[in-house]
mmCIF file of C-alpha atoms in Angstrom:
data_model
loop_
_atom_site.group_PDB
_atom_site.id
_atom_site.type_symbol
_atom_site.label_atom_id
_atom_site.label_comp_id
_atom_site.label_asym_id
_atom_site.label_seq_id
_atom_site.Cartn_x
_atom_site.Cartn_y
_atom_site.Cartn_z
ATOM 1 C CA MET A 1 -24.167 -33.024 16.020
ATOM 2 C CA SER A 2 -20.894 -34.668 14.888
ATOM 3 C CA LYS A 3 -21.890 -34.268 11.234
ATOM 4 C CA ALA A 4 -22.717 -30.597 11.728
ATOM 5 C CA VAL A 5 -19.356 -30.019 13.416
ATOM 6 C CA ARG A 6 -17.571 -31.887 10.647
ATOM 7 C CA ILE A 7 -19.338 -29.848 7.969
ATOM 8 C CA TRP A 8 -18.820 -26.387 9.470
ATOM 9 C CA HIS A 9 -15.507 -26.659 11.304
ATOM 10 C CA ASN A 10 -13.567 -25.284 8.297
ATOM 11 C CA PHE A 11 -15.802 -22.216 8.157
ATOM 12 C CA VAL A 12 -15.368 -21.688 11.897
ATOM 13 C CA LEU A 13 -11.568 -21.924 11.658
ATOM 14 C CA ALA A 14 -11.513 -19.424 8.782
ATOM 15 C CA LEU A 15 -13.684 -16.993 10.759
ATOM 16 C CA LEU A 16 -11.441 -17.374 13.819
ATOM 17 C CA GLY A 17 -8.405 -16.523 11.692
ATOM 18 C CA ILE A 18 -10.063 -13.386 10.312
ATOM 19 C CA LEU A 19 -11.175 -12.382 13.814
ATOM 20 C CA ALA A 20 -7.630 -12.701 15.167
ATOM 21 C CA LEU A 21 -6.263 -10.416 12.421
ATOM 22 C CA VAL A 22 -8.990 -7.825 12.961
ATOM 23 C CA LEU A 23 -8.574 -7.763 16.740
ATOM 24 C CA LEU A 24 -4.764 -7.497 16.696
ATOM 25 C CA PRO A 25 -4.767 -3.675 17.207
ATOM 26 C CA VAL A 26 -7.189 -4.117 20.125
ATOM 27 C CA ILE A 27 -4.939 -6.757 21.697
ATOM 28 C CA LEU A 28 -1.910 -4.442 21.484
ATOM 29 C CA LEU A 29 -3.854 -1.297 22.467
ATOM 30 C CA PRO A 30 -2.699 -1.187 26.143
ATOM 31 C CA PHE A 31 0.931 -1.034 25.003
ATOM 32 C CA TYR A 32 0.841 0.503 21.511
ATOM 33 C CA TYR A 33 -1.380 3.119 19.876
ATOM 34 C CA THR A 34 -2.160 3.688 16.193
ATOM 35 C CA GLY A 35 -3.620 6.312 13.876
ATOM 36 C CA VAL A 36 -0.982 9.077 14.196
ATOM 37 C CA GLY A 37 1.541 8.024 11.549
ATOM 38 C CA VAL A 38 3.952 5.214 10.700
ATOM 39 C CA LEU A 39 7.045 4.367 12.719
ATOM 40 C CA ILE A 40 10.300 3.604 10.905
ATOM 41 C CA THR A 41 11.576 0.194 12.038
ATOM 42 C CA GLU A 42 14.383 -0.315 9.526
ATOM 43 C CA VAL A 43 16.134 1.551 6.701
ATOM 44 C CA ALA A 44 18.176 -0.543 4.280
ATOM 45 C CA GLU A 45 21.843 0.416 3.928
ATOM 46 C CA ASP A 46 21.424 1.002 0.198
ATOM 47 C CA SER A 47 18.213 2.987 0.627
ATOM 48 C CA PRO A 48 18.088 6.460 -0.975
ATOM 49 C CA ALA A 49 16.304 7.579 2.211
ATOM 50 C CA ILE A 50 19.438 7.123 4.294
ATOM 51 C CA GLY A 51 21.714 10.052 5.149
ATOM 52 C CA PRO A 52 22.236 12.881 7.651
ATOM 53 C CA ARG A 53 18.837 14.384 6.827
ATOM 54 C CA GLY A 54 17.178 11.122 5.895
ATOM 55 C CA LEU A 55 15.041 8.684 7.834
ATOM 56 C CA PHE A 56 16.181 6.888 10.984
ATOM 57 C CA VAL A 57 14.785 4.031 13.030
ATOM 58 C CA GLY A 58 12.241 5.453 15.456
ATOM 59 C CA ASP A 59 11.163 8.383 13.236
ATOM 60 C CA LEU A 60 7.418 8.994 12.984
ATOM 61 C CA VAL A 61 6.309 9.885 9.434
ATOM 62 C CA THR A 62 3.077 11.891 9.259
ATOM 63 C CA HIS A 63 2.962 13.142 5.644
ATOM 64 C CA LEU A 64 4.301 12.326 2.204
ATOM 65 C CA GLN A 65 3.981 15.617 0.308
ATOM 66 C CA ASP A 66 0.465 16.810 1.174
ATOM 67 C CA CYS A 67 -0.778 13.239 1.625
ATOM 68 C CA PRO A 68 -1.480 12.457 5.323
ATOM 69 C CA VAL A 69 -0.073 9.182 6.647
ATOM 70 C CA THR A 70 -1.793 7.588 9.653
ATOM 71 C CA ASN A 71 -0.993 3.901 9.067
ATOM 72 C CA VAL A 72 0.848 1.477 6.776
ATOM 73 C CA GLN A 73 -2.029 1.430 4.280
ATOM 74 C CA ASP A 74 -1.898 5.226 3.954
ATOM 75 C CA TRP A 75 1.861 5.065 3.390
ATOM 76 C CA ASN A 76 1.440 2.588 0.524
ATOM 77 C CA GLU A 77 -1.491 4.459 -1.015
ATOM 78 C CA CYS A 78 0.326 7.802 -0.841
ATOM 79 C CA LEU A 79 3.405 6.354 -2.540
ATOM 80 C CA ASP A 80 1.237 4.821 -5.278
ATOM 81 C CA THR A 81 -0.543 8.144 -5.824
ATOM 82 C CA ILE A 82 2.749 10.066 -5.984
ATOM 83 C CA ALA A 83 4.218 7.505 -8.393
ATOM 84 C CA TYR A 84 1.365 7.610 -10.906
ATOM 85 C CA GLU A 85 0.362 11.286 -10.718
ATOM 86 C CA PRO A 86 2.393 14.165 -12.216
ATOM 87 C CA GLN A 87 5.051 15.754 -10.051
ATOM 88 C CA ILE A 88 3.541 18.261 -7.633
ATOM 89 C CA GLY A 89 4.883 21.819 -7.438
ATOM 90 C CA TYR A 90 5.694 24.321 -4.687
ATOM 91 C CA CYS A 91 4.739 27.973 -4.279
ATOM 92 C CA ILE A 92 7.564 30.481 -4.185
ATOM 93 C CA SER A 93 7.438 34.259 -4.071
ATOM 94 C CA ALA A 94 8.798 36.255 -6.983
ATOM 95 C CA SER A 95 11.394 37.928 -4.746
ATOM 96 C CA THR A 96 12.679 34.594 -3.392
ATOM 97 C CA LEU A 97 12.766 33.145 -6.893
ATOM 98 C CA GLN A 98 14.820 36.079 -8.133
ATOM 99 C CA GLN A 99 17.149 35.870 -5.125
ATOM 100 C CA LEU A 100 17.873 32.137 -5.392
ATOM 101 C CA SER A 101 17.959 31.622 -9.151
ATOM 102 C CA PHE A 102 20.934 32.244 -11.400
ATOM 103 C CA PRO A 103 21.456 32.137 -15.193
ATOM 104 C CA VAL A 104 21.355 28.578 -16.494
ATOM 105 C CA ARG A 105 21.533 26.711 -19.769
ATOM 106 C CA ALA A 106 18.699 24.224 -20.153
ATOM 107 C CA TYR A 107 19.012 21.077 -22.267
ATOM 108 C CA LYS A 108 16.872 18.045 -22.998
ATOM 109 C CA ARG A 109 17.553 14.663 -21.442
ATOM 110 C CA LEU A 110 17.173 11.458 -23.430
ATOM 111 C CA ASP A 111 13.709 10.876 -21.950
ATOM 112 C CA GLY A 112 12.507 14.307 -23.077
ATOM 113 C CA SER A 113 12.664 16.045 -19.690
ATOM 114 C CA THR A 114 14.650 19.233 -19.176
ATOM 115 C CA GLU A 115 17.794 19.653 -17.076
ATOM 116 C CA CYS A 116 19.190 23.053 -16.162
ATOM 117 C CA CYS A 117 21.618 22.389 -13.274
ATOM 118 C CA ASN A 118 25.101 21.892 -14.679
ATOM 119 C CA ASN A 119 27.168 21.971 -11.507
ATOM 120 C CA HIS A 120 26.481 18.341 -10.453
ATOM 121 C CA SER A 121 25.310 19.616 -7.075
ATOM 122 C CA LEU A 122 23.527 17.234 -4.704
ATOM 123 C CA THR A 123 21.441 20.097 -3.300
ATOM 124 C CA ASP A 124 20.316 21.939 -6.449
ATOM 125 C CA VAL A 125 17.333 20.859 -8.551
ATOM 126 C CA CYS A 126 16.056 22.122 -11.888
ATOM 127 C CA PHE A 127 12.568 23.653 -11.613
ATOM 128 C CA SER A 128 10.139 24.748 -14.299
ATOM 129 C CA TYR A 129 7.481 27.446 -13.974
ATOM 130 C CA ARG A 130 5.332 29.758 -16.056
ATOM 131 C CA ASN A 131 5.861 33.506 -15.824
ATOM 132 C CA ASN A 132 3.171 36.196 -15.976
ATOM 133 C CA PHE A 133 3.124 35.878 -19.773
ATOM 134 C CA ASN A 134 2.448 32.115 -19.483
ATOM 135 C CA LYS A 135 5.881 31.320 -20.890
ATOM 136 C CA ARG A 136 7.555 28.211 -19.491
ATOM 137 C CA LEU A 137 10.946 28.909 -17.958
ATOM 138 C CA HIS A 138 13.535 26.809 -16.148
ATOM 139 C CA THR A 139 15.762 27.705 -13.239
ATOM 140 C CA CYS A 140 18.225 25.885 -11.011
ATOM 141 C CA LEU A 141 17.479 26.354 -7.312
ATOM 142 C CA PRO A 142 18.766 24.989 -3.997
ATOM 143 C CA ALA A 143 15.912 22.590 -3.311
ATOM 144 C CA ARG A 144 15.630 22.952 0.452
ATOM 145 C CA LYS A 145 15.682 26.754 0.448
ATOM 146 C CA ALA A 146 13.214 26.897 -2.437
ATOM 147 C CA ILE A 147 10.494 24.558 -1.144
ATOM 148 C CA GLU A 148 10.966 24.598 2.615
ATOM 149 C CA ALA A 149 7.885 25.873 4.482
ATOM 150 C CA THR A 150 5.925 26.324 1.256
ATOM 151 C CA GLN A 151 2.537 25.047 0.167
ATOM 152 C CA VAL A 152 2.106 22.574 -2.669
ATOM 153 C CA CYS A 153 0.516 23.570 -5.964
ATOM 154 C CA ARG A 154 -0.284 22.473 -9.497
ATOM 155 C CA THR A 155 -0.475 25.851 -11.255
ATOM 156 C CA ASN A 156 0.208 29.515 -10.473
ATOM 157 C CA LYS A 157 -3.472 29.958 -9.602
ATOM 158 C CA ASP A 158 -2.985 27.788 -6.525
ATOM 159 C CA CYS A 159 -0.340 30.221 -5.278
ATOM 160 C CA LYS A 160 -2.256 33.410 -6.068
ATOM 161 C CA LYS A 161 -4.669 32.571 -3.245
ATOM 162 C CA THR A 162 -2.038 33.557 -0.678
ATOM 163 C CA SER A 163 0.158 35.946 -2.634
ATOM 164 C CA SER A 164 -0.390 37.672 -5.974
ATOM 165 C CA SER A 165 3.341 37.654 -6.766
ATOM 166 C CA SER A 166 4.018 33.926 -6.412
ATOM 167 C CA PHE A 167 4.822 31.192 -8.880
ATOM 168 C CA CYS A 168 4.339 27.439 -8.836
ATOM 169 C CA ILE A 169 7.728 25.837 -9.432
ATOM 170 C CA ILE A 170 7.683 22.164 -10.442
ATOM 171 C CA PRO A 171 10.807 19.961 -10.236
ATOM 172 C CA SER A 172 11.978 18.999 -13.710
ATOM 173 C CA LEU A 173 13.101 15.418 -13.179
ATOM 174 C CA GLU A 174 13.591 12.283 -15.220
ATOM 175 C CA THR A 175 10.634 10.042 -16.001
ATOM 176 C CA HIS A 176 9.285 8.178 -12.935
ATOM 177 C CA THR A 177 11.568 10.225 -10.654
ATOM 178 C CA ARG A 178 9.860 12.324 -7.999
ATOM 179 C CA LEU A 179 10.884 14.907 -5.433
ATOM 180 C CA ILE A 180 9.013 13.989 -2.249
ATOM 181 C CA LYS A 181 8.870 16.003 0.944
ATOM 182 C CA VAL A 182 8.668 13.536 3.842
ATOM 183 C CA LYS A 183 7.472 15.019 7.137
ATOM 184 C CA HIS A 184 8.796 13.288 10.253
ATOM 185 C CA PRO A 185 8.605 15.824 13.103
ATOM 186 C CA PRO A 186 10.341 17.075 15.098
ATOM 187 C CA GLN A 187 13.159 16.465 12.590
ATOM 188 C CA ILE A 188 13.504 18.675 9.534
ATOM 189 C CA ASP A 189 11.624 17.441 6.456
ATOM 190 C CA MET A 190 13.459 14.889 4.336
ATOM 191 C CA LEU A 191 13.698 15.754 0.641
ATOM 192 C CA TYR A 192 13.745 12.533 -1.332
ATOM 193 C CA VAL A 193 14.606 12.410 -5.036
ATOM 194 C CA GLY A 194 14.069 9.078 -6.763
ATOM 195 C CA HIS A 195 11.443 6.507 -7.636
ATOM 196 C CA PRO A 196 8.707 6.335 -4.982
ATOM 197 C CA LEU A 197 8.789 2.535 -4.998
ATOM 198 C CA HIS A 198 12.353 2.623 -3.668
ATOM 199 C CA LEU A 199 10.947 4.036 -0.436
ATOM 200 C CA HIS A 200 8.408 1.232 -0.384
ATOM 201 C CA TYR A 201 11.017 -1.523 -0.688
ATOM 202 C CA THR A 202 13.909 -0.106 1.347
ATOM 203 C CA VAL A 203 12.061 1.375 4.325
ATOM 204 C CA SER A 204 10.264 -0.879 6.831
ATOM 205 C CA ILE A 205 7.411 0.659 8.814
ATOM 206 C CA THR A 206 4.737 -0.193 11.355
ATOM 207 C CA SER A 207 1.468 1.444 12.423
ATOM 208 C CA PHE A 208 2.043 0.596 16.109
ATOM 209 C CA ILE A 209 3.625 3.340 18.233
ATOM 210 C CA PRO A 210 4.962 2.335 21.710
ATOM 211 C CA ARG A 211 3.228 4.014 24.652
ATOM 212 C CA PHE A 212 6.311 3.544 26.843
ATOM 213 C CA ASN A 213 10.004 3.988 26.050
ATOM 214 C CA PHE A 214 10.986 0.537 27.301
ATOM 215 C CA LEU A 215 8.753 -1.184 24.728
ATOM 216 C CA SER A 216 10.412 -2.496 21.589
ATOM 217 C CA ILE A 217 9.307 -1.057 18.256
ATOM 218 C CA ASP A 218 9.924 -4.469 16.668
ATOM 219 C CA LEU A 219 7.582 -6.383 18.974
ATOM 220 C CA PRO A 220 4.351 -5.516 17.083
ATOM 221 C CA VAL A 221 6.015 -6.510 13.809
ATOM 222 C CA VAL A 222 7.038 -9.871 15.277
ATOM 223 C CA VAL A 223 3.580 -10.444 16.777
ATOM 224 C CA GLU A 224 1.882 -9.368 13.544
ATOM 225 C CA THR A 225 4.074 -11.721 11.520
ATOM 226 C CA PHE A 226 3.413 -14.711 13.776
ATOM 227 C CA VAL A 227 -0.301 -13.931 13.825
ATOM 228 C CA LYS A 228 -0.734 -12.873 10.222
ATOM 229 C CA TYR A 229 0.980 -15.602 8.255
ATOM 230 C CA PRO A 230 -0.104 -18.712 10.196
ATOM 231 C CA PHE A 231 -3.645 -17.392 10.389
ATOM 232 C CA TRP A 232 -3.521 -16.340 6.743
ATOM 233 C CA TYR A 233 -2.641 -19.896 5.772
ATOM 234 C CA LEU A 234 -5.306 -21.092 8.195
ATOM 235 C CA ILE A 235 -7.869 -18.800 6.555
ATOM 236 C CA SER A 236 -6.815 -19.804 3.040
ATOM 237 C CA LEU A 237 -6.660 -23.541 3.689
ATOM 238 C CA SER A 238 -9.755 -23.688 5.873
ATOM 239 C CA GLY A 239 -11.713 -21.523 3.458
ATOM 240 C CA ALA A 240 -10.635 -23.634 0.490
ATOM 241 C CA LEU A 241 -11.434 -26.878 2.308
ATOM 242 C CA ALA A 242 -14.795 -25.477 3.364
ATOM 243 C CA ILE A 243 -15.679 -24.630 -0.240
ATOM 244 C CA VAL A 244 -14.499 -27.992 -1.572
ATOM 245 C CA ASN A 245 -16.302 -29.888 1.204
ATOM 246 C CA ALA A 246 -19.508 -28.026 0.401
ATOM 247 C CA VAL A 247 -19.521 -29.303 -3.195
ATOM 248 C CA PRO A 248 -22.313 -31.896 -3.671
ATOM 249 C CA CYS A 249 -19.998 -34.836 -4.296
ATOM 250 C CA PHE A 250 -19.781 -38.422 -3.108
ATOM 251 C CA ALA A 251 -17.800 -38.933 0.138
ATOM 252 C CA LEU A 252 -17.553 -35.175 0.836
ATOM 253 C CA ASP A 253 -19.458 -33.139 3.397
ATOM 254 C CA GLY A 254 -21.460 -31.695 0.507
ATOM 255 C CA GLN A 255 -23.247 -35.040 0.274
ATOM 256 C CA TRP A 256 -24.632 -34.590 3.794
ATOM 257 C CA ILE A 257 -25.488 -30.944 3.104
ATOM 258 C CA LEU A 258 -27.389 -31.965 -0.040
ATOM 259 C CA ASN A 259 -29.271 -34.753 1.756
ATOM 260 C CA SER A 260 -30.293 -32.364 4.535
ATOM 261 C CA PHE A 261 -31.382 -29.772 1.978
ATOM 262 C CA LEU A 262 -33.463 -32.279 -0.003
ATOM 263 C CA ASP A 263 -35.072 -33.576 3.181
ATOM 264 C CA ALA A 264 -36.043 -30.056 4.173
ATOM 265 C CA THR A 265 -37.381 -28.943 0.783
ATOM 266 C CA LEU A 266 -38.654 -31.967 -1.136
ATOM 267 C CA THR A 267 -40.255 -34.066 1.600
ATOM 268 C CA SER A 268 -43.513 -32.129 1.417
ATOM 269 C CA VAL A 269 -43.420 -31.960 -2.403
ATOM 270 C CA ILE A 270 -42.285 -35.482 -3.321
ATOM 271 C CA GLY A 271 -43.710 -38.155 -1.098
ATOM 272 C CA ASP A 272 -41.790 -41.002 -2.689
ATOM 273 C CA SER A 273 -38.417 -41.301 -0.986
ATOM 274 C CA ASP A 274 -36.966 -43.302 -3.912
ATOM 275 C CA VAL A 275 -37.582 -40.406 -6.295
ATOM 276 C CA LYS A 276 -35.963 -38.008 -3.854
ATOM 277 C CA ASP A 277 -32.959 -40.310 -3.481
ATOM 278 C CA LEU A 278 -32.699 -40.565 -7.280
ATOM 279 C CA ILE A 279 -32.644 -36.786 -7.620
ATOM 280 C CA GLY A 280 -29.946 -36.590 -4.965
ATOM 281 C CA PHE A 281 -27.944 -39.312 -6.709
ATOM 282 C CA PHE A 282 -27.864 -37.471 -10.055
ATOM 283 C CA ILE A 283 -26.915 -34.174 -8.367
ATOM 284 C CA LEU A 284 -24.085 -35.923 -6.513
ATOM 285 C CA LEU A 285 -23.002 -37.633 -9.729
ATOM 286 C CA GLY A 286 -22.883 -34.304 -11.569
ATOM 287 C CA GLY A 287 -20.947 -32.654 -8.747
ATOM 288 C CA SER A 288 -18.465 -35.530 -8.612
ATOM 289 C CA VAL A 289 -17.889 -35.347 -12.376
ATOM 290 C CA LEU A 290 -17.341 -31.579 -12.264
ATOM 291 C CA LEU A 291 -14.940 -31.860 -9.311
ATOM 292 C CA ALA A 292 -12.972 -34.649 -10.980
ATOM 293 C CA ALA A 293 -12.819 -32.665 -14.237
ATOM 294 C CA ASN A 294 -11.495 -29.564 -12.425
ATOM 295 C CA VAL A 295 -8.848 -31.574 -10.570
ATOM 296 C CA THR A 296 -7.765 -33.272 -13.805
ATOM 297 C CA LEU A 297 -7.624 -29.965 -15.683
ATOM 298 C CA GLY A 298 -5.620 -28.346 -12.885
ATOM 299 C CA LEU A 299 -3.063 -31.178 -12.814
ATOM 300 C CA TRP A 300 -2.782 -31.074 -16.603
ATOM 301 C CA MET A 301 -2.123 -27.318 -16.614
ATOM 302 C CA VAL A 302 0.563 -27.707 -13.940
ATOM 303 C CA THR A 303 2.351 -30.569 -15.675
ATOM 304 C CA ALA A 304 1.998 -28.960 -19.112
ATOM 305 C CA ARG A 305 4.183 -26.028 -18.022
#
């Protein structure tokens, strides 16, 4: 029994660590619920998301553009999708477009994109769209008035489904820059202009929403940190030790595993115990040589750097 415990205790510890991480939402369930969005726990002072109409601690984000956010993983996946896909557009009626737009002079930026707002306004954004003759035009519009309460689109066809006289206006921004509509009800949508990864690095979030006002929004983060990292190291170390110990090598647990395996499989085939021991010896010798070679190669690669 002691040998069996010694052989499998690393696997058991690794499984316990994984189980603790999986069951963390269940443990916190009486006090915190999940699956409805991500809660803002911190916004860095230099974050582009900060401001009067930006994000604040305690805000619940439910969507990034048309991408639903129910947990931290969704938040990260939505930001990655927005970063690597072309800028999404917004439907606007022809009458609203005519009312908000004004004559502009468009010019090319160094990266090849087009700019058409020359007043250095913090609220106006250059948009591009195709008219009824499929000609690409540019217009400078007040961003919030132009895209507020509108559906997203890729082409004019997406807007024709609701109105025949609508256009799909797409923000004309520098490379890697995106205009992102962040929904955090009941507050008004935040309009973010910048690289999506800046939101990822300057805004801290959690999937756990307090059920009661007196509960701290930081408590799940603290608990998750204390559970995640020690158990992650426990999983990594125990898993690695379990794999190494299972190698058929002299003085490791793999030697006992191999002997038990040979006893169970070769006893009925090979009656001579000396032959069976000889087979086991050569397997152990080969495993020991391979393990020693890997350790030597690893040390050499580390010292060679």
